[in-house]
Amino acid sequence: MEAGVDTTPTTLVARVREVDAVRRAADLELLQLAAAWADAHPDLSAADAATSVATGAVDPMTIGGLGEEVVDFDDWRGIPTVAWDAAAGLATALGRSTPAADRLIRQALTLRHRLPRLWGRVLDGSVESFRARRVADAVVGRPDDVCADVDAHVARVVDTVGITTLDRLVEEAMLRLHPEEVELERLAQLDARFVKIDELSINHTGVADLTARAEWADLAAFDEAVSAVAKALAQQDAAADLPADTLDVRRSRALGVLADPASALALLEAGPAPSPRRRTQLVLHLTLDAMARHGLLGRDGRLDRPLLGQAVRDWCGRRDTHLTVTPVHDLEEHVQVGAYEIEGRMRERVELAHPTCVFPWCALPARRCDVDHRVAWGDDGASCDYNLAPLCRRHHRLKTHRGYRYTLIEPGTWLWRTPHGLQLLRDRHGSHDVTPDQPPAGRPGASCLVASPGRPTAARPRAGPPAR
């Protein structure tokens, strides 16, 4: 704190209370603004679309404004839906991702329309916004009588209710009021089972998280198999005079063993190890400067994560895996093709150069995105490294149909302009609000930073540093 400021505990406590009161008021106003934003962007076609889907007249896969997105009407059950492009404008104003703005809007509308008692306590300041938003998340998609039941039980004691208690209250209300729907939900959950890797959890160590959702009987059996392999690994390590790993580490190693059933069987039965069946493709971004200063150092091109040289050596030296070496892409080269459709090696170049959607604060992996021509192909936009970028389907639609525009400043750096007058810089370090007090009129810029007539099909190296 500044010199001369009273820092006695009594003064600090008073100041903390003042700041907290301002924060609570701001959180409430933000929630009200989200509801007002929804009111200003109604989805005029939603009611007709929902009716058409319910009667079977329209396939739900065609709903979504332009026939490209699926609207989950259960998430908006009991509240007015908003226009498909509404959340993006709110997200850019807040500096958040579009799904985060979607969630904020849905929370505000759920409180206002489905939890009136709780909403009243939020408005009079007796309940903090974050607690109310947590309740709103718990009742998303639930029937009206369940929301009313939860509202009656929670509104007075919300300050003492945690996530576990909330889930229990919703579950009990569903069992009492809608037992048939609970059974249908159980059957639907069987179709929602999954096993997936959290790609955002991987870091330079090459360690990541795996999440599974399955029937309890299957999970229990899998847990027993993991324990059995972990025990066999301990015996194998001891026989080889290797340092003993902890049980948790050996259980994680067991996942790799179980990925090759023949190897797992040989380990459990103490038989000879079979030839490896696992195959791995490791894509690295390497630079001469990095190799000269640090030895072997690169990036996982699929996830845009830095990798230690030792991690690369370890992966390449594993005897239980076939390592595939693919042709190298020189991303310092400028490549241009003469086709509109972007596929094969050109698409791979785009995904390696830009691992995620390039819209501000969007982190959807590039391999799940469209490849966008920044300057449209029909407007003489080139199919080249400088005019192609990955955009997820929602943000691609915003750029195509709702006036969102972006300019290439230099490779890897884009300046976005929104219809609401904001200017947002997206680069390799993240997203930044750079809106000036009086935004200058901007031009979309050339489609390619390298001047070239026509649309040549041959790749050619960049002549020099790109013009800013």
Coordinates of C-alpha atoms in Angstrom, one line a residue, residues 68-69 340-343 347 350-351 354-359 362 364-374 387-401 406:
E68 CA -25.2 -25.2 -38.8
E69 CA -25.6 -25.5 -35.1
Y340 CA -10.7 -23.0 -52.4
E341 CA -11.1 -26.2 -50.4
I342 CA -8.4 -26.5 -47.7
E343 CA -7.4 -30.1 -47.0
R347 CA -4.9 -27.8 -43.6
V350 CA -2.9 -24.2 -40.7
E351 CA -3.5 -26.4 -37.7
H354 CA -2.6 -21.9 -35.2
P355 CA -3.6 -24.6 -32.7
T356 CA -6.9 -23.0 -31.7
C357 CA -9.7 -20.9 -33.1
V358 CA -8.3 -17.4 -33.5
F359 CA -11.3 -15.5 -32.2
C362 CA -11.7 -19.0 -27.9
L364 CA -11.4 -24.7 -29.4
P365 CA -8.7 -26.9 -31.0
A366 CA -8.0 -26.0 -34.7
R367 CA -8.7 -29.6 -35.9
R368 CA -12.3 -29.1 -34.9
C369 CA -12.6 -25.7 -36.6
D370 CA -13.4 -24.5 -40.1
V371 CA -10.5 -23.1 -42.1
D372 CA -11.6 -19.5 -42.9
H373 CA -10.4 -17.3 -45.8
R374 CA -9.9 -14.0 -44.0
N387 CA -5.1 -15.6 -45.5
L388 CA -6.1 -18.8 -43.8
A389 CA -7.0 -19.2 -40.1
P390 CA -9.0 -21.7 -38.0
L391 CA -12.4 -20.4 -36.8
C392 CA -14.9 -22.5 -34.8
R393 CA -18.3 -22.8 -36.4
R394 CA -20.0 -20.2 -34.2
H395 CA -17.3 -17.6 -34.7
H396 CA -17.0 -18.4 -38.4
R397 CA -20.7 -17.6 -38.7
L398 CA -20.2 -14.3 -36.8
K399 CA -17.5 -13.3 -39.2
T400 CA -19.6 -14.3 -42.2
H401 CA -23.0 -13.0 -41.2
Y406 CA -10.3 -9.3 -38.5

